Amino acid sequence: MRAVVIDEYGGPEVLRVVEVAEPVAGAGQVRVRVRSAGVNPVDVKQREGFFAAVARARFPLRLGNEYAGTVDQVGDGVRDFAVGDDVLGSATGQCYADLVVIEAADVVAKPASLSWDAAGGLPAVGQTAYTALEQIGGVGDGETLLVHAAAGGVGTVAVQIARLRGATVIGTASEGNHDYLRSLGAVPVAYGPGLVDRVRALAPGGVDAALDAVGGDATAVSLALVADRHRIGTTIDAAAAETHGFLRVGGRTTPGLRQLAEWCGTGAVVLPSVTGYPLDQVAAAHRHVGTGHTRGKVVLRVG
């Protein structure tokens, strides 16, 4: 089968599509033939070596943390899924590939109304957004949340979850994405010098919590606006979180993903717009995500 690997850290040019052995589903596992796989900022950071100091890599290193596809093999003891079921989920470091093997307990049924592109872009960003909001205090009715990179994959989902729970959401984005944020129910604000003052003008009662999905200058802005550092979270910059005493947030929750899939199936949460690339154009997909100003999601169309 095909899989994307890197043999060293570097730019998009280090990404290679190679042939590797097909995995086999063990007891309690299912094997999924991947239809689409999300490409996320964390994948770009991993390729660049951003996490090398805290997680030593063994090359060749495979990438990709979310997928959607069809079950094509079921291991012993699996009762909830059968060959032919359409599913989605997370599988750390293996999803840029034709096949993934995953614990059946971590798999969620794909709603029939979800396109393959949308389903492949939901699991990692959806679970990250869901758990991140819980970890910074579960923003709710009457509160104001600032979301950095609100038009991106994590941001798009976080905005909608917070709005469902009654919060006011201010989202940073480039000017071209402001109408998109308004369509999600967020109040858009432009990046750049003066951001702190612009947010204060939009939230005269203050900002209760902040979620950063981009890194960089977002740290200083969040610290200036949110008094309680346990209500500031970053999905990207663990070093800044440790230095300044706020939270590195995110993670996986299968019940959360199941809830998100239900919301998406009913239309309560609208998934990000999707740009798709074939697997052999993975370098172009990484260049796209690496701009830091992507609207919605980028996925690899694998099968």
XYZ file of C-alpha atoms in Angstrom:
303
model
C 0.000 0.000 0.000
C 0.980 3.651 -0.330
C 2.009 5.777 2.647
C 3.605 9.189 3.094
C 6.892 9.283 5.014
C 9.720 11.670 5.821
C 13.343 10.606 6.300
C 14.407 13.918 7.855
C 12.873 17.142 9.090
C 12.506 19.930 6.563
C 10.250 21.648 4.069
C 7.441 20.086 2.040
C 10.031 18.617 -0.314
C 10.987 15.965 2.286
C 7.569 14.301 1.966
C 7.642 11.057 -0.028
C 4.952 8.589 -1.114
C 6.333 5.057 -0.730
C 5.112 1.461 -0.748
C 4.872 -0.210 2.673
C 3.456 -3.491 3.957
C -0.290 -3.671 4.528
C -1.282 -3.718 8.215
C -3.557 -6.445 9.585
C -6.366 -5.927 12.088
C -5.707 -7.652 15.399
C -8.138 -8.578 18.148
C -10.464 -5.694 18.938
C -9.320 -3.728 15.887
C -10.636 -2.806 12.468
C -8.760 -2.000 9.298
C -10.050 0.947 7.298
C -9.468 1.683 3.629
C -8.915 5.436 3.726
C -10.950 7.698 1.479
C -9.731 11.021 2.879
C -7.183 12.178 5.473
C -6.976 15.614 7.056
C -3.857 17.783 6.799
C -3.382 19.957 9.880
C -0.969 22.605 11.186
C 0.365 20.059 13.682
C 1.395 17.849 10.742
C 3.355 20.740 9.261
C 4.996 21.412 12.631
C 5.931 17.745 12.952
C 7.459 17.688 9.471
C 9.485 20.795 10.330
C 10.837 19.231 13.548
C 8.958 21.558 15.897
C 8.390 18.728 18.395
C 11.840 17.144 18.067
C 13.001 18.375 21.480
C 10.158 16.627 23.309
C 9.474 13.604 21.090
C 12.405 11.875 19.415
C 11.425 10.624 15.968
C 12.362 7.308 14.410
C 12.791 7.754 10.685
C 11.230 7.003 8.290
C 8.399 8.825 10.047
C 4.789 8.578 8.908
C 2.306 11.426 9.227
C -1.413 12.054 9.499
C -3.790 11.910 12.452
C -7.349 11.767 11.088
C -9.161 9.744 8.457
C -12.478 8.701 6.995
C -12.982 5.498 5.071
C -14.615 2.087 4.855
C -13.968 -0.899 7.104
C -12.372 -3.674 5.029
C -11.163 -6.055 7.763
C -12.450 -6.831 11.269
C -10.409 -8.406 14.061
C -11.563 -10.997 16.580
C -14.032 -9.773 19.156
C -15.305 -6.751 17.216
C -19.101 -6.541 17.390
C -19.989 -2.931 16.607
C -18.556 -2.707 13.077
C -18.566 -4.889 9.986
C -16.820 -4.925 6.628
C -18.385 -2.227 4.466
C -19.217 0.217 7.274
C -18.282 3.843 6.608
C -16.401 5.302 9.568
C -14.141 8.101 10.739
C -11.657 8.602 13.515
C -8.128 9.417 14.638
C -5.005 7.302 14.281
C -1.816 9.072 15.308
C 0.906 9.166 12.688
C -0.517 6.798 10.093
C -3.419 8.371 8.200
C -1.607 9.586 5.070
C -1.947 6.054 3.709
C -4.248 3.666 1.869
C -4.991 1.637 5.015
C -5.071 2.279 8.759
C -5.616 -0.101 11.662
C -7.383 1.294 14.710
C -8.998 0.049 17.917
C -12.687 -0.506 17.203
C -13.570 1.362 20.399
C -12.069 4.528 18.888
C -14.039 4.383 15.625
C -17.207 6.392 14.969
C -19.827 5.761 12.288
C -19.813 8.341 9.492
C -23.176 10.110 9.060
C -24.514 9.449 5.573
C -24.983 13.188 5.038
C -21.253 13.921 5.434
C -19.094 14.022 2.314
C -15.855 12.052 2.367
C -13.854 15.272 2.263
C -15.692 16.703 5.254
C -15.563 13.448 7.219
C -11.812 13.099 6.716
C -11.268 16.598 8.029
C -13.418 16.273 11.158
C -11.831 13.861 13.678
C -8.593 15.546 14.762
C -9.765 19.142 14.562
C -13.204 18.299 15.928
C -11.895 16.424 18.942
C -9.211 19.049 19.517
C -11.789 21.842 19.530
C -14.186 19.883 21.738
C -11.618 18.916 24.377
C -9.846 22.285 24.274
C -13.022 24.139 25.185
C -13.624 21.734 28.067
C -10.061 22.205 29.301
C -10.278 26.008 29.391
C -13.415 25.908 31.471
C -16.212 24.973 29.107
C -17.214 28.415 27.851
C -20.927 29.020 28.001
C -23.829 31.404 28.264
C -22.859 35.026 28.867
C -19.127 34.493 28.365
C -16.842 35.885 25.665
C -14.313 33.630 23.945
C -11.454 34.791 21.716
C -10.444 32.249 19.052
C -7.178 32.798 17.200
C -7.197 31.509 13.595
C -10.948 31.153 13.850
C -11.421 30.427 10.138
C -9.151 27.367 10.261
C -10.216 23.814 10.972
C -10.019 23.841 14.791
C -11.278 27.405 14.915
C -14.328 26.744 12.748
C -15.486 23.901 14.978
C -14.628 25.694 18.243
C -16.602 28.774 17.197
C -19.718 26.714 16.565
C -19.493 24.633 19.738
C -19.067 27.795 21.819
C -22.013 29.437 20.057
C -24.177 26.351 20.678
C -23.358 26.765 24.368
C -24.374 30.419 24.394
C -21.002 32.188 24.324
C -20.091 35.287 22.345
C -17.140 34.473 20.092
C -14.586 36.916 18.686
C -12.455 35.331 15.992
C -9.183 36.498 14.481
C -8.810 36.040 10.734
C -7.584 37.760 7.613
C -10.046 40.239 6.083
C -11.023 37.794 3.356
C -12.406 35.372 5.949
C -14.532 37.827 7.915
C -17.802 37.080 6.129
C -17.132 33.380 6.672
C -16.761 33.950 10.427
C -19.952 35.989 10.513
C -21.753 33.066 8.866
C -20.636 30.888 11.803
C -21.920 33.390 14.348
C -18.564 34.887 15.333
C -17.527 38.533 15.483
C -14.470 38.825 13.199
C -11.378 40.878 13.974
C -8.318 41.418 11.787
C -4.821 40.194 12.587
C -1.934 42.605 13.000
C -0.764 45.552 15.113
C -3.443 46.916 17.421
C -5.248 43.573 17.789
C -5.513 43.841 21.577
C -7.185 47.241 21.327
C -9.555 46.056 18.593
C -10.670 43.092 20.696
C -11.177 45.291 23.758
C -13.381 47.585 21.693
C -15.504 44.598 20.637
C -15.681 43.181 24.178
C -16.072 46.087 26.611
C -17.022 43.590 29.331
C -13.755 41.730 28.873
C -12.666 38.411 27.401
C -13.255 35.366 29.606
C -11.213 32.783 27.708
C -8.949 32.419 24.679
C -8.129 29.512 22.386
C -5.054 29.671 20.146
C -4.829 27.375 17.127
C -1.974 29.145 15.338
C 0.831 30.087 17.776
C 3.190 33.030 17.334
C 1.847 36.436 18.349
C -1.385 34.911 19.673
C 0.289 34.227 23.025
C 0.927 37.879 23.859
C -2.580 38.871 22.772
C -4.240 36.201 24.915
C -2.150 37.112 27.965
C -3.063 40.773 27.573
C -6.798 40.083 27.369
C -7.549 37.151 29.698
C -6.874 37.500 33.416
C -7.094 33.809 34.370
C -4.271 31.891 32.673
C -6.097 28.618 33.247
C -8.649 29.895 30.747
C -6.052 30.416 28.015
C -5.279 27.405 25.853
C -3.043 26.686 22.883
C -3.240 23.667 20.621
C 0.177 24.453 19.114
C 2.713 26.193 21.349
C 3.533 23.936 24.312
C 6.729 25.866 25.070
C 4.863 29.164 25.423
C 2.244 27.501 27.602
C 4.910 26.192 29.972
C 6.800 29.494 30.042
C 3.757 31.664 30.744
C 1.656 29.305 32.849
C -1.312 28.738 30.583
C -2.631 25.478 29.117
C -1.558 23.218 26.270
C -4.946 21.880 25.221
C -6.468 19.329 22.900
C -6.525 15.572 22.792
C -8.838 12.798 21.742
C -12.246 11.842 23.053
C -14.313 9.254 21.209
C -17.545 10.318 22.973
C -16.779 13.887 21.915
C -16.231 12.801 18.314
C -19.485 10.844 18.400
C -21.292 13.984 19.611
C -19.655 16.064 16.881
C -20.627 13.544 14.217
C -24.211 13.725 15.479
C -24.191 17.535 15.372
C -22.725 17.474 11.865
C -25.258 14.913 10.718
C -28.144 17.129 11.843
C -26.577 20.367 10.594
C -26.118 21.876 14.068
C -22.402 22.152 13.291
C -21.342 23.012 9.755
C -17.970 21.603 8.846
C -15.195 23.752 7.415
C -14.958 24.292 3.704
C -12.546 21.753 2.249
C -9.722 21.917 -0.265
C -8.657 18.494 -1.481
C -5.386 17.211 -2.925
C -4.547 13.736 -4.247
C -2.100 11.783 -2.097
C 0.774 12.299 -4.530
C 0.375 16.074 -4.098
C 0.934 15.942 -0.335
C 3.741 18.528 -0.599
C 1.322 21.030 -2.157
C -1.175 20.323 0.617
C 1.504 21.056 3.234
C 2.469 24.291 1.497
C -1.188 25.327 1.575
C -1.603 24.621 5.287
C 1.808 26.118 6.050
C 0.651 29.598 5.024
C -1.142 29.824 8.375
C -4.136 31.556 6.798
C -6.119 28.615 5.463
C -9.899 28.834 5.490
C -11.461 25.587 6.619
C -9.712 22.283 6.056
C -7.241 20.733 3.675
C -7.539 16.999 3.045
C -5.755 14.347 1.044
C -8.071 12.394 -1.246
C -6.560 8.970 -0.809
C -9.013 6.511 -2.313
